[in-house]
Coordinates of C-alpha atoms in Angstrom, one line a residue:
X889 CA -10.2 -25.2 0.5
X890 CA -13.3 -23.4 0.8
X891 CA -15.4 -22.6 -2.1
X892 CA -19.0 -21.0 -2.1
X893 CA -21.1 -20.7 -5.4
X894 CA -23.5 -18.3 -5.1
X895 CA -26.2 -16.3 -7.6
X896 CA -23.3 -13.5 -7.8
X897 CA -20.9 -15.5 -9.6
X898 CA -23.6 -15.7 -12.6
X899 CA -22.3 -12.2 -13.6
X900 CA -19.2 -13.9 -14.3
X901 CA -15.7 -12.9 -15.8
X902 CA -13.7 -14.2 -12.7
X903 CA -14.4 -17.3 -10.7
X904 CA -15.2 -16.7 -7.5
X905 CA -13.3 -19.3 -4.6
X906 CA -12.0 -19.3 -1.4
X907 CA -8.7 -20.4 -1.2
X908 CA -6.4 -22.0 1.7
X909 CA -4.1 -19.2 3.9
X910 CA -1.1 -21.1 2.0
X911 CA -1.7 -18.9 -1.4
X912 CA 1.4 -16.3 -2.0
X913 CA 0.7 -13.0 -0.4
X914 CA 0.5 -10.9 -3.3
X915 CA -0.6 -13.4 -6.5
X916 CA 3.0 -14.8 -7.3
X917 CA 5.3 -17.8 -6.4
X918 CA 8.0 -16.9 -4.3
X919 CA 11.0 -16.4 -6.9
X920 CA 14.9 -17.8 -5.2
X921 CA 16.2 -15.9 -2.6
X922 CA 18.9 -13.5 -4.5
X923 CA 19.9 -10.6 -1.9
X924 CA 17.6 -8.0 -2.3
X925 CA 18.7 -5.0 -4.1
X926 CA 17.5 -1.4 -5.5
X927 CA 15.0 -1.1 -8.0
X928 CA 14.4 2.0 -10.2
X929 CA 10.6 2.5 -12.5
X930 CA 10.2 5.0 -14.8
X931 CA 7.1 6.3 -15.4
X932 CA 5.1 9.4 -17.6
X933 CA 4.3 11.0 -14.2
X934 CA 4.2 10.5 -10.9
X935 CA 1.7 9.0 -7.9
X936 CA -0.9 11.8 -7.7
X937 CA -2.1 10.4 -3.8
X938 CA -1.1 7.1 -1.5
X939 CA -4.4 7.1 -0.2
X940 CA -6.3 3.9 -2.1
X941 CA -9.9 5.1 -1.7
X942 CA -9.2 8.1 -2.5
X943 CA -7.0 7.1 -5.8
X944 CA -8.2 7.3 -9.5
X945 CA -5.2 7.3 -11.6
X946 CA -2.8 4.1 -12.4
X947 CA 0.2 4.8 -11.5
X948 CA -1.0 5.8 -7.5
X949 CA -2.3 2.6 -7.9
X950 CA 0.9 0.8 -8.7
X951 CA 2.5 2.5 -5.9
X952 CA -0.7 1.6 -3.5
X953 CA 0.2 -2.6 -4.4
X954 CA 3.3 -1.9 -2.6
X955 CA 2.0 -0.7 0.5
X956 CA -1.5 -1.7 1.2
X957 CA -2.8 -5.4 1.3
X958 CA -6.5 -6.3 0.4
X959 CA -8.9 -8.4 1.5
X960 CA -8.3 -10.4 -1.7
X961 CA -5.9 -9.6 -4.5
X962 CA -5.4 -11.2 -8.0
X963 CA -2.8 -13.6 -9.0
X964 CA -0.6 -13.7 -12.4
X965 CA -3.3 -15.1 -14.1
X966 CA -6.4 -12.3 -12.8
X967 CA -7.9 -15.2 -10.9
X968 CA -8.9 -13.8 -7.5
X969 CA -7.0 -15.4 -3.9
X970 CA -6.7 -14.7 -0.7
X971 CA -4.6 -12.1 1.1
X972 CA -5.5 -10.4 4.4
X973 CA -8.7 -12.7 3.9
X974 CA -7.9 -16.8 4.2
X975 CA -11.3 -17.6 3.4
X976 CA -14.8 -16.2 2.8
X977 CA -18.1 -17.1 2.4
X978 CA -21.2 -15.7 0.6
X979 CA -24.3 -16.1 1.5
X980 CA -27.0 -18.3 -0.2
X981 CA -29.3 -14.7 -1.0
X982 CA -26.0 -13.3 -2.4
X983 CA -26.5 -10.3 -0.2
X984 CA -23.5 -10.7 2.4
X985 CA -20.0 -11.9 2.1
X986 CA -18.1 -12.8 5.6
X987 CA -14.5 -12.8 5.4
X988 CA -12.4 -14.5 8.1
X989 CA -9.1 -12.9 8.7
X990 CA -5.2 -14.2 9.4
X991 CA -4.2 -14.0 12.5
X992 CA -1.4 -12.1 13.8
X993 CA -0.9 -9.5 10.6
X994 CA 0.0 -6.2 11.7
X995 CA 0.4 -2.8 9.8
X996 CA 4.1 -1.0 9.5
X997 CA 3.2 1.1 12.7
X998 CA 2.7 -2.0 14.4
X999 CA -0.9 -1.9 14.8
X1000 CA -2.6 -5.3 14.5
X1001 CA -4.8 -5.8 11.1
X1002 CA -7.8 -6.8 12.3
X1003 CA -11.8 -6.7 11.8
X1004 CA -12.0 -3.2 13.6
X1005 CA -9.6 -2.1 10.9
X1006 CA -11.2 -3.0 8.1
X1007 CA -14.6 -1.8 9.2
X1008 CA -12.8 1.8 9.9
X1009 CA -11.2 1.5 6.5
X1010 CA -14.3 0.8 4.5
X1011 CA -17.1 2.8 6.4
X1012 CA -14.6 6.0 5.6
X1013 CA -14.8 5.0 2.0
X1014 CA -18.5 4.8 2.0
X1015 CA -19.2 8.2 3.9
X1016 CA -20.2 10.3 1.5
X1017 CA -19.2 13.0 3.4
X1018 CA -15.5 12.2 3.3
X1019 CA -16.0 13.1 -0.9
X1020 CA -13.3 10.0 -1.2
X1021 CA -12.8 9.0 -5.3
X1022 CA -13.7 5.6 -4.9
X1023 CA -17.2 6.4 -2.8
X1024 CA -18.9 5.3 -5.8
X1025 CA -17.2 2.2 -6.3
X1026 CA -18.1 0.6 -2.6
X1027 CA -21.1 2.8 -1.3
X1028 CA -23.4 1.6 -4.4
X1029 CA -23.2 -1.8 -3.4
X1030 CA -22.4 -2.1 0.5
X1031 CA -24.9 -1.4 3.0
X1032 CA -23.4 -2.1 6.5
X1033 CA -19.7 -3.0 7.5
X1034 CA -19.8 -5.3 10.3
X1035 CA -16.5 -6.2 12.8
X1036 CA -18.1 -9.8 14.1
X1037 CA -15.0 -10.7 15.7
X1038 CA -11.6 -9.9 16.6
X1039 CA -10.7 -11.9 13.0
X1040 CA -14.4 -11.9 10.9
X1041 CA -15.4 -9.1 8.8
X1042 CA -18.8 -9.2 7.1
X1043 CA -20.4 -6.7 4.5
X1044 CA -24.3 -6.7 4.0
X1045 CA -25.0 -5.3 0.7
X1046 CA -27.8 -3.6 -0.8
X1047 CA -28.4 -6.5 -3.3
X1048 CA -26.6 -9.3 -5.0
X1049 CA -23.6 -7.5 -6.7
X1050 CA -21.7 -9.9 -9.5
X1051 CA -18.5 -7.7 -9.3
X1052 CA -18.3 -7.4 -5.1
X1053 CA -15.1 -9.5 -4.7
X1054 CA -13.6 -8.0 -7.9
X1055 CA -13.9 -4.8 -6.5
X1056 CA -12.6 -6.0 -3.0
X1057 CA -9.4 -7.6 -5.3
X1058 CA -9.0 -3.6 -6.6
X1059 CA -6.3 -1.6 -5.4
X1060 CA -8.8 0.4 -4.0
X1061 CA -9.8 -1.8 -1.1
X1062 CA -6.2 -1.8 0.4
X1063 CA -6.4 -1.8 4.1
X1064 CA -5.4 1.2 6.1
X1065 CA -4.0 1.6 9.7
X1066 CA -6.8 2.8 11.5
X1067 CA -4.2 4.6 14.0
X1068 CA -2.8 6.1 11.4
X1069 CA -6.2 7.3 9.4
X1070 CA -7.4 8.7 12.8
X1071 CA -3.9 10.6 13.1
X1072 CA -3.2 12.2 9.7
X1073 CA -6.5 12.5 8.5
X1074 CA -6.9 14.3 5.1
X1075 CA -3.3 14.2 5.0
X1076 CA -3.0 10.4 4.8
X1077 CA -2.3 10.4 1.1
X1078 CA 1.1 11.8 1.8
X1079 CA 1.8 9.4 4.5
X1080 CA 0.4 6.3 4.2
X1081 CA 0.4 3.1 6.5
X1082 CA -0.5 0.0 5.5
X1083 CA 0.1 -3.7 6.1
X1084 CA 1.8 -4.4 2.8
X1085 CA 5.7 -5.5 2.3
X1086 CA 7.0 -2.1 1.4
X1087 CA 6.6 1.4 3.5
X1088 CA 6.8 4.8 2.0
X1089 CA 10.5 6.5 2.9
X1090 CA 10.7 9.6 1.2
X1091 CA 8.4 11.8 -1.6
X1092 CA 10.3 14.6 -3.3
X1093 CA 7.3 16.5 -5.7
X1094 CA 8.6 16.0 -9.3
X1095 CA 11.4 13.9 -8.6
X1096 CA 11.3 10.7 -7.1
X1097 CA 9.2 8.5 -4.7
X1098 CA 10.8 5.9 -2.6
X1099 CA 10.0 3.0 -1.0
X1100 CA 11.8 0.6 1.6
X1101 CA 11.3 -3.0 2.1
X1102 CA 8.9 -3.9 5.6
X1103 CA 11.3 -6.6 6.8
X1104 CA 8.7 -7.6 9.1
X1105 CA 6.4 -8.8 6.3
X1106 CA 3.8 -10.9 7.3
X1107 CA 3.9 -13.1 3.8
X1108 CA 6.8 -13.6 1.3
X1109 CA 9.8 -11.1 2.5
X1110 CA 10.5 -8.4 0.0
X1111 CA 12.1 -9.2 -3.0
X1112 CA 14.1 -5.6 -3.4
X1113 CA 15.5 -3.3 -0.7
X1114 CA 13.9 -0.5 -1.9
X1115 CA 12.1 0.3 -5.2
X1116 CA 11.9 3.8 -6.4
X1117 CA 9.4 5.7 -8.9
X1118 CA 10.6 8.1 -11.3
X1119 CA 8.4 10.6 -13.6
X1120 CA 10.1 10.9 -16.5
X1121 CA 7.6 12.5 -19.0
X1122 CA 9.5 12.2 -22.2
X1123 CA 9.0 8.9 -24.3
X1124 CA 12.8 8.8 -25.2
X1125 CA 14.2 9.5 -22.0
X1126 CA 12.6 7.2 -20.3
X1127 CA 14.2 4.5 -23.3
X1128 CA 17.3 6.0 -22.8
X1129 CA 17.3 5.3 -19.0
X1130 CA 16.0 1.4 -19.9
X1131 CA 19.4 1.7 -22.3
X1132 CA 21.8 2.9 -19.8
X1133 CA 20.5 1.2 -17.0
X1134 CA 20.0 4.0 -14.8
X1135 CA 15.9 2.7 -15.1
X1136 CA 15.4 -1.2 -14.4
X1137 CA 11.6 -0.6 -16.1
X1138 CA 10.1 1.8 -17.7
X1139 CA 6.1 2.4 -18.1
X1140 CA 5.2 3.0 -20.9
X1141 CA 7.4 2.2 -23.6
X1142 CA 7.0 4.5 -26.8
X1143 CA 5.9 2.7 -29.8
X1144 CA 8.3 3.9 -31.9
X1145 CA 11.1 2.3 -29.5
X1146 CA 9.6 -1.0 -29.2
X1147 CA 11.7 -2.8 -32.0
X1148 CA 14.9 -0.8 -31.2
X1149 CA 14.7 -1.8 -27.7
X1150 CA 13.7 -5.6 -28.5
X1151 CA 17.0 -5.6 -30.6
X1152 CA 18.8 -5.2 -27.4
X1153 CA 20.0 -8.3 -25.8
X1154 CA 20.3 -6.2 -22.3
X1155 CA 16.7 -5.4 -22.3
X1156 CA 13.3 -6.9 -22.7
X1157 CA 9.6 -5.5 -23.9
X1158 CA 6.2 -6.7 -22.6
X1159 CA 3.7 -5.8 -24.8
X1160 CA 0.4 -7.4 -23.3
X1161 CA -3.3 -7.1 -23.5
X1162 CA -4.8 -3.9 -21.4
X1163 CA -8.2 -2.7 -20.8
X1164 CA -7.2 0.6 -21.0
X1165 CA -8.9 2.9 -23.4
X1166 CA -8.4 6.2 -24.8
X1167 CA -10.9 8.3 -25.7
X1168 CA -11.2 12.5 -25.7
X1169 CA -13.9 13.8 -23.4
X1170 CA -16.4 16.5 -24.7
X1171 CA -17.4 18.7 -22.6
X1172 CA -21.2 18.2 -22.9
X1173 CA -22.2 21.4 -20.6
X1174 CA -20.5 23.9 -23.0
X1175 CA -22.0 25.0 -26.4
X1176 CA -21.7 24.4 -29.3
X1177 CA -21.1 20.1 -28.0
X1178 CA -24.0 20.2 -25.7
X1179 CA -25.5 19.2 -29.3
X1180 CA -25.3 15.6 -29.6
X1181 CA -25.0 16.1 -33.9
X1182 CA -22.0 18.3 -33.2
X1183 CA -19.9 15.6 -30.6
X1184 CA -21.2 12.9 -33.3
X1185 CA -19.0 15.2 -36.3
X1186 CA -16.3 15.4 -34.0
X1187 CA -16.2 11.9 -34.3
X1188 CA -16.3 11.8 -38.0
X1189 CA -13.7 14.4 -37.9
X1190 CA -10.9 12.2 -36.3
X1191 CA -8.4 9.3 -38.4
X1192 CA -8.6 6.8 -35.7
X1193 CA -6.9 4.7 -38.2
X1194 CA -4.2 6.9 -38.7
X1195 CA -3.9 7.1 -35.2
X1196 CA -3.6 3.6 -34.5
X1197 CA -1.3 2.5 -37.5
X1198 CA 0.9 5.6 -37.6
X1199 CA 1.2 6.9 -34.0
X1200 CA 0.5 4.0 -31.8
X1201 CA 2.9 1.8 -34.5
X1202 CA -0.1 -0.9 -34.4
X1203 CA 0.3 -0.9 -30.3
X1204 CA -3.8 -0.5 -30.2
X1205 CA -6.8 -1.2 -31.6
X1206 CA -9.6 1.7 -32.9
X1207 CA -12.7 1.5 -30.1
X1208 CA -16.0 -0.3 -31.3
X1209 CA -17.2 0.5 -27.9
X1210 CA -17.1 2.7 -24.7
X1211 CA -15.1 -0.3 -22.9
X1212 CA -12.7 -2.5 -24.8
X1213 CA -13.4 -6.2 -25.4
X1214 CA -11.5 -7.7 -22.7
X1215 CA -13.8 -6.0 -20.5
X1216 CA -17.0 -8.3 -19.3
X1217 CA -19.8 -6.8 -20.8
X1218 CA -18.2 -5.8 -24.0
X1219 CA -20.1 -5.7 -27.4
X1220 CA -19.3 -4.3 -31.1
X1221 CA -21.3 -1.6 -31.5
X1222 CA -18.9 -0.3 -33.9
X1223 CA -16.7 2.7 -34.6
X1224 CA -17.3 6.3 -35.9
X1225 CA -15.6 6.2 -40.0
X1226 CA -13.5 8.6 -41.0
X1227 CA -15.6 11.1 -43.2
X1228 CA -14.5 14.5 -42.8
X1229 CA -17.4 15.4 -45.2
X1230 CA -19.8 14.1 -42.8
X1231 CA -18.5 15.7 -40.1
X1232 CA -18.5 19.0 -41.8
X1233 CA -21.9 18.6 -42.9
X1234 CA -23.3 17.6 -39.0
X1235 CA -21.0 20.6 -37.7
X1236 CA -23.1 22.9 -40.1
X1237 CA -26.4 21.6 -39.3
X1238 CA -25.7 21.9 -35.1
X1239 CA -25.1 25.6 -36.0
X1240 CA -21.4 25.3 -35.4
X1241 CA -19.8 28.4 -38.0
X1242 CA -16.6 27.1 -39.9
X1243 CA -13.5 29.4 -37.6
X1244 CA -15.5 28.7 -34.4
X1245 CA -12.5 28.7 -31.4
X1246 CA -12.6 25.7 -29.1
X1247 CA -10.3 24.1 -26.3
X1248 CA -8.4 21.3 -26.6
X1249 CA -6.0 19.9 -23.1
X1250 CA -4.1 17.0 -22.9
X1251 CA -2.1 15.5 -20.3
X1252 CA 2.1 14.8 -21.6
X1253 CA 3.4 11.4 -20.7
X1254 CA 0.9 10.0 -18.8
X1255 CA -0.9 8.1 -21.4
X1256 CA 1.4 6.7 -24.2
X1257 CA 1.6 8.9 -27.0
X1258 CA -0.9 11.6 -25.3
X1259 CA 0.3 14.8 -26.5
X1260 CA 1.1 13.1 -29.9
X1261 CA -2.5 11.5 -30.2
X1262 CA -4.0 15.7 -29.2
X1263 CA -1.7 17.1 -31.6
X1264 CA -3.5 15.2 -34.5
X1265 CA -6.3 15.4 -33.3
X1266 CA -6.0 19.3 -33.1
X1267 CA -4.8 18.7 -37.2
X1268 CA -8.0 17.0 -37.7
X1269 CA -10.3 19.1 -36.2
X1270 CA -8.9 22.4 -38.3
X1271 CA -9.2 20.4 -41.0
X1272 CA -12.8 20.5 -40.6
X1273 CA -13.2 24.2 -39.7
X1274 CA -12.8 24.6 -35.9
X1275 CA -9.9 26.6 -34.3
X1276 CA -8.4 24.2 -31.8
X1277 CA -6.4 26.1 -28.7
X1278 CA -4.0 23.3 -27.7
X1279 CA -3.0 23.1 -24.0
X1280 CA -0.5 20.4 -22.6
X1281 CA -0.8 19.7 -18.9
X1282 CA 1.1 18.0 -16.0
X1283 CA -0.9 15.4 -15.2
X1284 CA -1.9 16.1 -11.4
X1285 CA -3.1 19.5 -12.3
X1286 CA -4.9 17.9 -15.8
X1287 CA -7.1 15.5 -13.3
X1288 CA -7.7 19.0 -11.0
X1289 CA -8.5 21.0 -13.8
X1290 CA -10.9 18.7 -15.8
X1291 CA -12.9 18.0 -12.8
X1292 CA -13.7 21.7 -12.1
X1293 CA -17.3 22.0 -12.6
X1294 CA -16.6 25.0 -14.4
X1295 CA -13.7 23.7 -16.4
X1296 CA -13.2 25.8 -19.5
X1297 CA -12.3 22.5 -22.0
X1298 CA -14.2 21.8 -24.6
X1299 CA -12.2 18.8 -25.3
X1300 CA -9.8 17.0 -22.8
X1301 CA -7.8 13.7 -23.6
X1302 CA -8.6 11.1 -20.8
X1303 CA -8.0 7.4 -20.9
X1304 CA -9.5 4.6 -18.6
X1305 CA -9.1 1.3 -17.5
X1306 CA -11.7 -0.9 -16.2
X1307 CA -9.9 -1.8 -13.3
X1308 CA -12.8 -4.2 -12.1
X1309 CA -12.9 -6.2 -15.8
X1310 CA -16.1 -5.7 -15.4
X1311 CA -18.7 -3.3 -17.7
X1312 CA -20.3 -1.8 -14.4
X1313 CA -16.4 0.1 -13.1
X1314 CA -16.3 0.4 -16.9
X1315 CA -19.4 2.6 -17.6
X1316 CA -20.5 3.8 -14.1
X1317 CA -17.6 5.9 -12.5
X1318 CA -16.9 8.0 -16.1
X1319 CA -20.5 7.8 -18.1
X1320 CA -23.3 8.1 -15.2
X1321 CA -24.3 11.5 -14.2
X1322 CA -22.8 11.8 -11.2
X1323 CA -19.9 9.9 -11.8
X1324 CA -16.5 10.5 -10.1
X1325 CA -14.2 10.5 -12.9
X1326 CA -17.2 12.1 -16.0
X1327 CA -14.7 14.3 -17.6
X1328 CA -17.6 14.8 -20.5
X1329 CA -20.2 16.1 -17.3
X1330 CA -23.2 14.1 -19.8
X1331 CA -26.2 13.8 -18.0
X1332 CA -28.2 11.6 -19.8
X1333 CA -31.1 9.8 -17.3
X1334 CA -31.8 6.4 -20.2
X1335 CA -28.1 5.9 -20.1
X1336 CA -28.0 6.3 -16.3
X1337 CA -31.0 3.7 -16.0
X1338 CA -29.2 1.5 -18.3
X1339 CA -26.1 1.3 -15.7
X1340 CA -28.1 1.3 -13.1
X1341 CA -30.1 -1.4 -13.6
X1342 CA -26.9 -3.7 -15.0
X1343 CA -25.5 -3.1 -11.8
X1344 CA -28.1 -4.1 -9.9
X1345 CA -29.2 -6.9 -12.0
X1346 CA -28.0 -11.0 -10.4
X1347 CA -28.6 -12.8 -13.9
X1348 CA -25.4 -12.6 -16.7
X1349 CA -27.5 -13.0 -19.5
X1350 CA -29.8 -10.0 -18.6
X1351 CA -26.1 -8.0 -17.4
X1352 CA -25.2 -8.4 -21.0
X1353 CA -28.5 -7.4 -22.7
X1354 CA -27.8 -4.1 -20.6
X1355 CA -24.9 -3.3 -21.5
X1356 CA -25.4 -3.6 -25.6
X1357 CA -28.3 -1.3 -25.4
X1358 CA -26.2 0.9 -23.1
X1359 CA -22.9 0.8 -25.6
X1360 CA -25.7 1.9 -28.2
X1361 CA -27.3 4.5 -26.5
X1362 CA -23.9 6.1 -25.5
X1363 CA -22.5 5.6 -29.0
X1364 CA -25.0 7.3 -30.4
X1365 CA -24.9 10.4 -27.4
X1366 CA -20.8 11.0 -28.2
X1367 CA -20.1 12.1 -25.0
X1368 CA -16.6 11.1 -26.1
X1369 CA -14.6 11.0 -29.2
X1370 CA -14.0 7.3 -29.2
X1371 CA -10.7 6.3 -30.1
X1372 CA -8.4 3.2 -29.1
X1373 CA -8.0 0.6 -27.0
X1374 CA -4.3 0.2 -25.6
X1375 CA -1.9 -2.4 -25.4
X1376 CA 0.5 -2.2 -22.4
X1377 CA 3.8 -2.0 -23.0
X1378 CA 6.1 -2.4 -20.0
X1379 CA 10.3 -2.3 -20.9
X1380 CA 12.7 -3.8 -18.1
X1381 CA 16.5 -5.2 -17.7
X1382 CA 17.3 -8.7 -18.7
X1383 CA 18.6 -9.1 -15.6
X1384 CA 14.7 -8.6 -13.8
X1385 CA 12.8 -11.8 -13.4
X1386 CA 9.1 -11.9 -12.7
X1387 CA 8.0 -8.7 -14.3
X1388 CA 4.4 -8.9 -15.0
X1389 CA 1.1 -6.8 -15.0
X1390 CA -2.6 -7.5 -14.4
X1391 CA -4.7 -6.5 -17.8
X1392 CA -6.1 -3.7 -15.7
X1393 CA -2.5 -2.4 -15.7
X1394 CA -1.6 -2.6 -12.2
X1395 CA 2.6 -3.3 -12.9
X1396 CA 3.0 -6.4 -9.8
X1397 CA 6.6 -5.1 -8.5
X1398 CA 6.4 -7.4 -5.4
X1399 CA 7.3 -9.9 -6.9
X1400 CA 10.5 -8.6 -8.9
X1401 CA 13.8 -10.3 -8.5
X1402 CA 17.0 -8.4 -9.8
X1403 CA 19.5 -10.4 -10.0

């Protein structure tokens, strides 16, 4: 076992080690070996790409753990291991990381896995002319991708980065074929190639999204023959199909089924800790919330009590920050009250007339209790004076829409996790100006410094200081109607063993047995 200490684990909220090539492929113990069989998810949508740089929504992720391997991955308990990497090694200036490769691996095209392939994989990523979601995530922080040998990868970076083999560990590092990258180009979304123990069989839009086991497998051999992901956008279907068995899991499960379905000796309910917030984006470019007193009475304006207790069944938690506390980073800075008085009072004062029209969109099923959570929301904002236009929205064409720089919202529902655990993935890709996923467009240069510099900073203790004043700053901006912080709630057949999720809400299927 190999195990490097170095300034970058100071930032810490995983320890960083280098474990021997014996580790389990894909962060779990190898579980009997029952004859594989089918395995149906349920889920509020579907994949929107199978392209893992280029992937920003949860489920695409989950389908993404299925086909690609990373450099390093996460195991049951969030610790980091090895995968395509046996061992690494950072250097003493924390400024490069060298991983050393198995030998032998190849991809489901039959292509070897090799330095080459990583390099090609990663210097795609951090092009910024490919316009790939998950540029920001890798090009901040690496500088050069070098292919030392046929079997040794290395990554200078631009300076000591606490989170760098977190972010290796996300979904988003998975490996591609470079043949296949070269081949389908923009296109590789829809058919992927990876190195990973399942390969994508067949997409049908809307429908159903199939995978088949790779039998040639380089780690533990597939557990299921094929696994196959379902949008079901309705709450109580998807219960219904976790009843009748025509689902083997479903993700989420509503809250208002939780105790009927726990009642059920035929089916079991996960309800574990998420990093996944909810929040409503205001659109910061559009009057009357480019004023910073009118976004603050929106938040005045909302019962996220109400919301918690009532919708969410007590399956949440009301924000106190921008990132929820299992994130590294995370401080109280405390939540908006509920004072519609105030809010009506700041509204007036921003110049906003009572009967003033303004756009509310939500995606339906993707985020538990979405539409629900914007239809109250909508209640409370007439409450207060405004005319809310509600629009519900299929979640693929949500993530377009939102992301139009000339989007017409004035308020869109948006949840994320911090996928990283870490306060940098949790601020930087949805708060910073130029931020992949800032549905609320702010553009605010002190907050922007603010992430910036806890980026870029190697000492923990001065990370944290950050990242209060930040949590302040944006508090006090409302870019956002802050609301909850999630629980994850995954339902699945007694007859499943080794159903589990990372907190960042990746659902592990590898490793499910169904008996």
């Amino acid at each position: 076992m190999k195990k490097t200490l170095s300034i970058l684990a100071l930032s810490l909220m995983l320890v960083i080690s280098a474990c021997s090539s014996s580790q389990p492929s894909a962060g779990g113990s190898a579980t009997g070996a029952a004859e594989p069989k089918d395995l149906i998810v349920a889920f509020g949508s579907e994949p929107v790409t199978l392209d893992p740089q280029d992937t920003s929504d949860g489920i695409s992720n989950n389908a993404n753990e299925l086909i690609f391997d990373k450099l390093v991955t996460l195991d049951k308990d969030n610790k980091i291991v090895p995968q395509l990497a046996k061992e690494w090694e950072i250097s003493p200036d924390g400024k490069k990381i060298t991983f050393k490769l198995r030998e032998g691996v190849k991809f489901t095209d039959g292509t070897p896995v090799n330095a080459e392939a990583v390099k090609y994989t990663f210097d795609r990523v951090i092009n910024k002319d490919n316009k790939l979601n998950r540029y920001s995530l890798y090009a901040e922080f690496i500088d050069k991708v070098n292919a030392d040998s046929e079997y040794q990868v290395s990554f200078d970076l631009k300076f000591p980065f606490g989170p760098a083999l977190i972010s290796f560990a996300h979904t988003n590092g998975g490996i591609h074929s470079m043949k296949n990258l070269k081949e389908k180009g923009k296109d590789v979304g829809k058919s992927p190639v990876g190195s990973g123990p399942y390969k994508m069989k067949e997409w049908v839009p809307g429908n159903k999204l199939v995978f088949e086991a790779n039998n040639d497998y380089w780690g533990d051999k597939p557990k299921s023959k094929t696994i196959t992901f379902k949008p079901v956008p309705e709450n109580s279907a998807r219960s219904i199909m976790l009843e009748t068995g025509e689902a083997d899991i479903i993700v989420p499960v509503v809250t208002t089924d939780v105790d009927r379905l726990k009642s059920n000796d035929k089916v079991k309910v996960l309800v574990e800790p998420s990093s996944r917030n909810l929040y409503m984006s205001i659109n910061t470019t559009r009057a009357p919330f480019d004023n910073p007193k009118a976004r603050q009475a929106l938040n005045y304006a909302v019962d996220k009590e109400t919301i918690v207790k009532k919708i969410m069944s007590g399956q949440a938690k009301v924000a106190e920050a921008a990132v929820g506390e299992l994130v590294w980073g995370f401080s109280s800075v405390g939540a908006y009250p509920y004072d519609p008085e105030k809010a009506k009072q700041l509204l007036a004062e921003a110049g906003v007339q009572p009967g003033t029209t303004i756009k509310l969109w939500t995606p339906d099923g993707r985020y538990l209790m979405d539409r629900q959570i914007a239809e109250f929301i909508q209640g409370n904002l007439q409450a207060v004076g405004l005319k809310v236009e509600f629009r519900k929205w299929e979640f693929g064409a949500f993530q377009e829409a939102t992301r139009d720089p000339k989007a017409e919202f004035n308020l869109a529902l948006n949840s994320w996790g911090a996928s990283t655990n870490d306060a940098d993935w949790g601020l930087r890709p949805i708060l910073m100006t130029k931020g992949a996923s800032n549905y609320s467009k702010l553009a605010n240069p002190e907050i922007d410094a603010l992430i910036d510099k806890g980026m870029k900073s190697a000492n923990a203790d001065e990370r944290k200081k950050v990242y209060v004043d930040a949590l302040k700053l944006i508090k006090d901006q409302a870019p956002w109607i802050f609301l909850l912080d999630y629980k994850q709630t995954t339902g699945y057949r007694s007859n499943l063993e080794n159903v589990y999720s990372w907190n960042n809400e990746r659902l592990i299927l590898r490793d499910v047995v169904k008996k």
